[in-house]
Amino acid sequence: MKIALAADHGGYALKEFLKGHLVQRGIEILDLGTDSEASVDYPVFGWACGEAVVLGRADRGIVCCGTGIGISIAANKVKGVRCAVCTNAFMAEMCARHNDANILALGGRVLGEEEAASLVDLWIDTPFEGGGRHRRRVDALNDM
Ligand code: RB5
């Protein structure tokens, strides 16, 4: 599996931490920046991650900003992206199980590093329930 990672300055430190975590899990990384704590604009990075996933340069994506909110809004502008901001384990599990989220958004000023890594693991390890109503709803999202 290959995961694209993107962050603004507010999510930079968390992105760097998660890179190590993912590599330890044997997951290939596509790092789309940013590369420092210098101030940048999150829409650029959210969009880049969304494009990378939709164009098949990565299987999934993780985006980080201060809250996870701004960069998730940007990623969700790309058709085919289902980006979910998660702040706890239940959300991380459900965004995989019910929403088939292909990008996870996390807040570097909201979550601790280990907490964020545990949400990433849940999101990766929880299968989409598929079939029936969840598939129908995800298909409807994709058609919008
Ligand atoms: C940047 O200061 C901050 O606004 C950004 O990281 C994010 O939290 C926006 O949603």
PDB file of C-alpha atoms and ligand atoms in Angstrom:
ATOM      1  CA  MET A   1       0.000   0.000   0.000  1.00  0.00           C
ATOM      2  CA  LYS A   2       1.145   3.528  -0.790  1.00  0.00           C
ATOM      3  CA  ILE A   3      -0.077   6.537   1.216  1.00  0.00           C
ATOM      4  CA  ALA A   4       0.286  10.174   0.148  1.00  0.00           C
ATOM      5  CA  LEU A   5       0.970  12.607   2.979  1.00  0.00           C
ATOM      6  CA  ALA A   6       0.475  16.372   2.890  1.00  0.00           C
ATOM      7  CA  ALA A   7       0.407  19.070   5.538  1.00  0.00           C
ATOM      8  CA  ASP A   8       0.617  22.790   6.134  1.00  0.00           C
ATOM      9  CA  HIS A   9       2.861  24.260   8.840  1.00  0.00           C
ATOM     10  CA  GLY A  10       0.263  23.447  11.522  1.00  0.00           C
ATOM     11  CA  GLY A  11       0.381  19.773  10.598  1.00  0.00           C
ATOM     12  CA  TYR A  12       4.020  19.503   9.552  1.00  0.00           C
ATOM     13  CA  ALA A  13       5.349  17.950  12.779  1.00  0.00           C
ATOM     14  CA  LEU A  14       2.526  15.418  12.868  1.00  0.00           C
ATOM     15  CA  LYS A  15       3.107  14.500   9.195  1.00  0.00           C
ATOM     16  CA  GLU A  16       6.776  13.861   9.932  1.00  0.00           C
ATOM     17  CA  PHE A  17       5.889  11.650  12.889  1.00  0.00           C
ATOM     18  CA  LEU A  18       3.294   9.707  10.904  1.00  0.00           C
ATOM     19  CA  LYS A  19       5.780   9.127   8.104  1.00  0.00           C
ATOM     20  CA  GLY A  20       7.958   7.170  10.510  1.00  0.00           C
ATOM     21  CA  HIS A  21       4.971   5.281  11.831  1.00  0.00           C
ATOM     22  CA  LEU A  22       3.816   4.263   8.358  1.00  0.00           C
ATOM     23  CA  VAL A  23       7.288   3.228   7.210  1.00  0.00           C
ATOM     24  CA  GLN A  24       7.539   1.022  10.304  1.00  0.00           C
ATOM     25  CA  ARG A  25       4.317  -0.632   9.167  1.00  0.00           C
ATOM     26  CA  GLY A  26       5.892  -1.351   5.780  1.00  0.00           C
ATOM     27  CA  ILE A  27       3.786   1.228   3.967  1.00  0.00           C
ATOM     28  CA  GLU A  28       5.243   3.198   1.072  1.00  0.00           C
ATOM     29  CA  ILE A  29       5.062   6.998   1.406  1.00  0.00           C
ATOM     30  CA  LEU A  30       4.502   9.782  -1.110  1.00  0.00           C
ATOM     31  CA  ASP A  31       5.414  12.990   0.739  1.00  0.00           C
ATOM     32  CA  LEU A  32       3.784  16.012  -0.896  1.00  0.00           C
ATOM     33  CA  GLY A  33       5.096  18.541   1.641  1.00  0.00           C
ATOM     34  CA  THR A  34       5.221  20.952   3.275  1.00  0.00           C
ATOM     35  CA  ASP A  35       8.856  20.623   4.285  1.00  0.00           C
ATOM     36  CA  SER A  36       9.165  22.930   7.279  1.00  0.00           C
ATOM     37  CA  GLU A  37       7.256  24.901   9.897  1.00  0.00           C
ATOM     38  CA  ALA A  38       7.307  28.004   7.678  1.00  0.00           C
ATOM     39  CA  SER A  39       3.818  29.341   7.056  1.00  0.00           C
ATOM     40  CA  VAL A  40       2.096  28.003   3.924  1.00  0.00           C
ATOM     41  CA  ASP A  41      -1.508  27.810   2.710  1.00  0.00           C
ATOM     42  CA  TYR A  42      -3.318  24.538   3.413  1.00  0.00           C
ATOM     43  CA  PRO A  43      -5.553  24.539   0.260  1.00  0.00           C
ATOM     44  CA  VAL A  44      -2.541  23.826  -1.959  1.00  0.00           C
ATOM     45  CA  PHE A  45      -1.564  20.764   0.062  1.00  0.00           C
ATOM     46  CA  GLY A  46      -5.048  19.392   0.538  1.00  0.00           C
ATOM     47  CA  TRP A  47      -5.681  19.624  -3.189  1.00  0.00           C
ATOM     48  CA  ALA A  48      -2.332  17.976  -4.016  1.00  0.00           C
ATOM     49  CA  CYS A  49      -3.144  15.010  -1.803  1.00  0.00           C
ATOM     50  CA  GLY A  50      -6.627  14.692  -3.261  1.00  0.00           C
ATOM     51  CA  GLU A  51      -5.236  14.674  -6.779  1.00  0.00           C
ATOM     52  CA  ALA A  52      -2.569  12.120  -5.900  1.00  0.00           C
ATOM     53  CA  VAL A  53      -5.216   9.702  -4.612  1.00  0.00           C
ATOM     54  CA  VAL A  54      -7.722  10.223  -7.409  1.00  0.00           C
ATOM     55  CA  LEU A  55      -5.040   9.953 -10.099  1.00  0.00           C
ATOM     56  CA  GLY A  56      -3.758   6.718  -8.564  1.00  0.00           C
ATOM     57  CA  ARG A  57      -0.340   8.013  -7.498  1.00  0.00           C
ATOM     58  CA  ALA A  58      -1.238   6.694  -4.044  1.00  0.00           C
ATOM     59  CA  ASP A  59      -3.870   4.291  -2.718  1.00  0.00           C
ATOM     60  CA  ARG A  60      -4.911   6.613   0.104  1.00  0.00           C
ATOM     61  CA  GLY A  61      -3.910   9.904   1.667  1.00  0.00           C
ATOM     62  CA  ILE A  62      -3.378  11.539   5.029  1.00  0.00           C
ATOM     63  CA  VAL A  63      -3.584  15.320   5.377  1.00  0.00           C
ATOM     64  CA  CYS A  64      -2.652  17.344   8.445  1.00  0.00           C
ATOM     65  CA  CYS A  65      -3.132  20.991   9.377  1.00  0.00           C
ATOM     66  CA  GLY A  66      -3.673  22.666  12.725  1.00  0.00           C
ATOM     67  CA  THR A  67      -7.182  21.308  13.149  1.00  0.00           C
ATOM     68  CA  GLY A  68      -7.480  19.009  10.120  1.00  0.00           C
ATOM     69  CA  ILE A  69     -10.434  21.091   8.983  1.00  0.00           C
ATOM     70  CA  GLY A  70      -9.073  23.454   6.341  1.00  0.00           C
ATOM     71  CA  ILE A  71      -6.961  20.872   4.581  1.00  0.00           C
ATOM     72  CA  SER A  72      -9.876  18.390   4.572  1.00  0.00           C
ATOM     73  CA  ILE A  73     -12.113  20.952   2.905  1.00  0.00           C
ATOM     74  CA  ALA A  74      -9.471  21.420   0.209  1.00  0.00           C
ATOM     75  CA  ALA A  75      -9.017  17.684  -0.346  1.00  0.00           C
ATOM     76  CA  ASN A  76     -12.767  17.189  -0.621  1.00  0.00           C
ATOM     77  CA  LYS A  77     -12.886  19.642  -3.540  1.00  0.00           C
ATOM     78  CA  VAL A  78     -11.268  16.959  -5.710  1.00  0.00           C
ATOM     79  CA  LYS A  79     -13.917  14.730  -7.286  1.00  0.00           C
ATOM     80  CA  GLY A  80     -13.594  11.203  -5.995  1.00  0.00           C
ATOM     81  CA  VAL A  81     -12.128  12.186  -2.654  1.00  0.00           C
ATOM     82  CA  ARG A  82     -13.842  11.160   0.558  1.00  0.00           C
ATOM     83  CA  CYS A  83     -11.783  12.929   3.193  1.00  0.00           C
ATOM     84  CA  ALA A  84     -12.777  12.576   6.853  1.00  0.00           C
ATOM     85  CA  VAL A  85     -11.535  14.686   9.751  1.00  0.00           C
ATOM     86  CA  CYS A  86     -11.228  12.424  12.769  1.00  0.00           C
ATOM     87  CA  THR A  87     -10.556  13.311  16.376  1.00  0.00           C
ATOM     88  CA  ASN A  88     -11.209   9.997  18.086  1.00  0.00           C
ATOM     89  CA  ALA A  89     -11.098   6.241  17.594  1.00  0.00           C
ATOM     90  CA  PHE A  90     -14.795   5.839  16.859  1.00  0.00           C
ATOM     91  CA  MET A  91     -14.624   8.368  14.023  1.00  0.00           C
ATOM     92  CA  ALA A  92     -11.495   6.769  12.560  1.00  0.00           C
ATOM     93  CA  GLU A  93     -13.112   3.350  12.573  1.00  0.00           C
ATOM     94  CA  MET A  94     -16.430   4.517  11.169  1.00  0.00           C
ATOM     95  CA  CYS A  95     -14.962   6.641   8.391  1.00  0.00           C
ATOM     96  CA  ALA A  96     -13.413   3.439   7.063  1.00  0.00           C
ATOM     97  CA  ARG A  97     -16.279   1.074   7.836  1.00  0.00           C
ATOM     98  CA  HIS A  98     -19.189   3.201   6.616  1.00  0.00           C
ATOM     99  CA  ASN A  99     -17.738   6.015   4.469  1.00  0.00           C
ATOM    100  CA  ASP A 100     -14.801   4.243   2.814  1.00  0.00           C
ATOM    101  CA  ALA A 101     -12.786   7.423   3.435  1.00  0.00           C
ATOM    102  CA  ASN A 102      -9.833   7.501   1.074  1.00  0.00           C
ATOM    103  CA  ILE A 103      -8.164  10.407   2.865  1.00  0.00           C
ATOM    104  CA  LEU A 104      -7.837  10.869   6.614  1.00  0.00           C
ATOM    105  CA  ALA A 105      -7.479  14.415   7.993  1.00  0.00           C
ATOM    106  CA  LEU A 106      -5.852  14.986  11.378  1.00  0.00           C
ATOM    107  CA  GLY A 107      -5.139  18.078  13.457  1.00  0.00           C
ATOM    108  CA  GLY A 108      -1.586  18.622  14.601  1.00  0.00           C
ATOM    109  CA  ARG A 109      -2.855  21.026  17.276  1.00  0.00           C
ATOM    110  CA  VAL A 110      -5.635  18.675  18.330  1.00  0.00           C
ATOM    111  CA  LEU A 111      -4.106  15.218  18.657  1.00  0.00           C
ATOM    112  CA  GLY A 112      -1.005  13.848  20.327  1.00  0.00           C
ATOM    113  CA  GLU A 113       1.368  11.934  18.061  1.00  0.00           C
ATOM    114  CA  GLU A 114       0.634   8.469  19.439  1.00  0.00           C
ATOM    115  CA  GLU A 115      -3.069   9.198  19.499  1.00  0.00           C
ATOM    116  CA  ALA A 116      -2.935  10.243  15.844  1.00  0.00           C
ATOM    117  CA  ALA A 117      -0.959   7.118  14.925  1.00  0.00           C
ATOM    118  CA  SER A 118      -3.591   4.936  16.590  1.00  0.00           C
ATOM    119  CA  LEU A 119      -6.321   6.639  14.536  1.00  0.00           C
ATOM    120  CA  VAL A 120      -4.284   6.027  11.386  1.00  0.00           C
ATOM    121  CA  ASP A 121      -3.983   2.339  12.285  1.00  0.00           C
ATOM    122  CA  LEU A 122      -7.710   2.018  12.866  1.00  0.00           C
ATOM    123  CA  TRP A 123      -8.485   3.709   9.563  1.00  0.00           C
ATOM    124  CA  ILE A 124      -6.075   1.436   7.676  1.00  0.00           C
ATOM    125  CA  ASP A 125      -7.059  -1.782   9.423  1.00  0.00           C
ATOM    126  CA  THR A 126     -10.844  -1.377   9.376  1.00  0.00           C
ATOM    127  CA  PRO A 127     -12.449  -2.726   6.183  1.00  0.00           C
ATOM    128  CA  PHE A 128     -15.261  -0.935   4.354  1.00  0.00           C
ATOM    129  CA  GLU A 129     -18.463  -2.746   5.194  1.00  0.00           C
ATOM    130  CA  GLY A 130     -19.544  -2.391   1.547  1.00  0.00           C
ATOM    131  CA  GLY A 131     -22.710  -3.960   0.220  1.00  0.00           C
ATOM    132  CA  GLY A 132     -26.214  -2.572   0.733  1.00  0.00           C
ATOM    133  CA  ARG A 133     -26.761   0.872   2.131  1.00  0.00           C
ATOM    134  CA  HIS A 134     -23.132   1.884   2.713  1.00  0.00           C
ATOM    135  CA  ARG A 135     -22.117   1.095  -0.861  1.00  0.00           C
ATOM    136  CA  ARG A 136     -25.198   2.920  -2.177  1.00  0.00           C
ATOM    137  CA  ARG A 137     -24.345   6.037  -0.167  1.00  0.00           C
ATOM    138  CA  VAL A 138     -20.683   6.029  -1.151  1.00  0.00           C
ATOM    139  CA  ASP A 139     -21.673   5.559  -4.802  1.00  0.00           C
ATOM    140  CA  ALA A 140     -23.977   8.570  -4.452  1.00  0.00           C
ATOM    141  CA  LEU A 141     -21.097  10.626  -3.053  1.00  0.00           C
ATOM    142  CA  ASN A 142     -18.899   9.612  -5.963  1.00  0.00           C
ATOM    143  CA  ASP A 143     -21.571  10.660  -8.461  1.00  0.00           C
ATOM    144  CA  MET A 144     -21.860  14.184  -7.054  1.00  0.00           C
TER     145      MET A 144
HETATM  146  C1  RB5 B   1      -2.949  27.638  10.151  1.00  0.00           C
HETATM  147  O1  RB5 B   1      -2.624  28.556  11.146  1.00  0.00           O
HETATM  148  C2  RB5 B   1      -4.277  26.967  10.467  1.00  0.00           C
HETATM  149  O2  RB5 B   1      -5.316  27.833  10.189  1.00  0.00           O
HETATM  150  C3  RB5 B   1      -4.412  25.693   9.689  1.00  0.00           C
HETATM  151  O3  RB5 B   1      -3.370  24.840  10.002  1.00  0.00           O
HETATM  152  C4  RB5 B   1      -5.681  24.882   9.902  1.00  0.00           C
HETATM  153  O4  RB5 B   1      -5.928  24.674  11.250  1.00  0.00           O
HETATM  154  C5  RB5 B   1      -6.861  25.339   9.163  1.00  0.00           C
HETATM  155  O5  RB5 B   1      -7.925  24.696   9.156  1.00  0.00           O
END
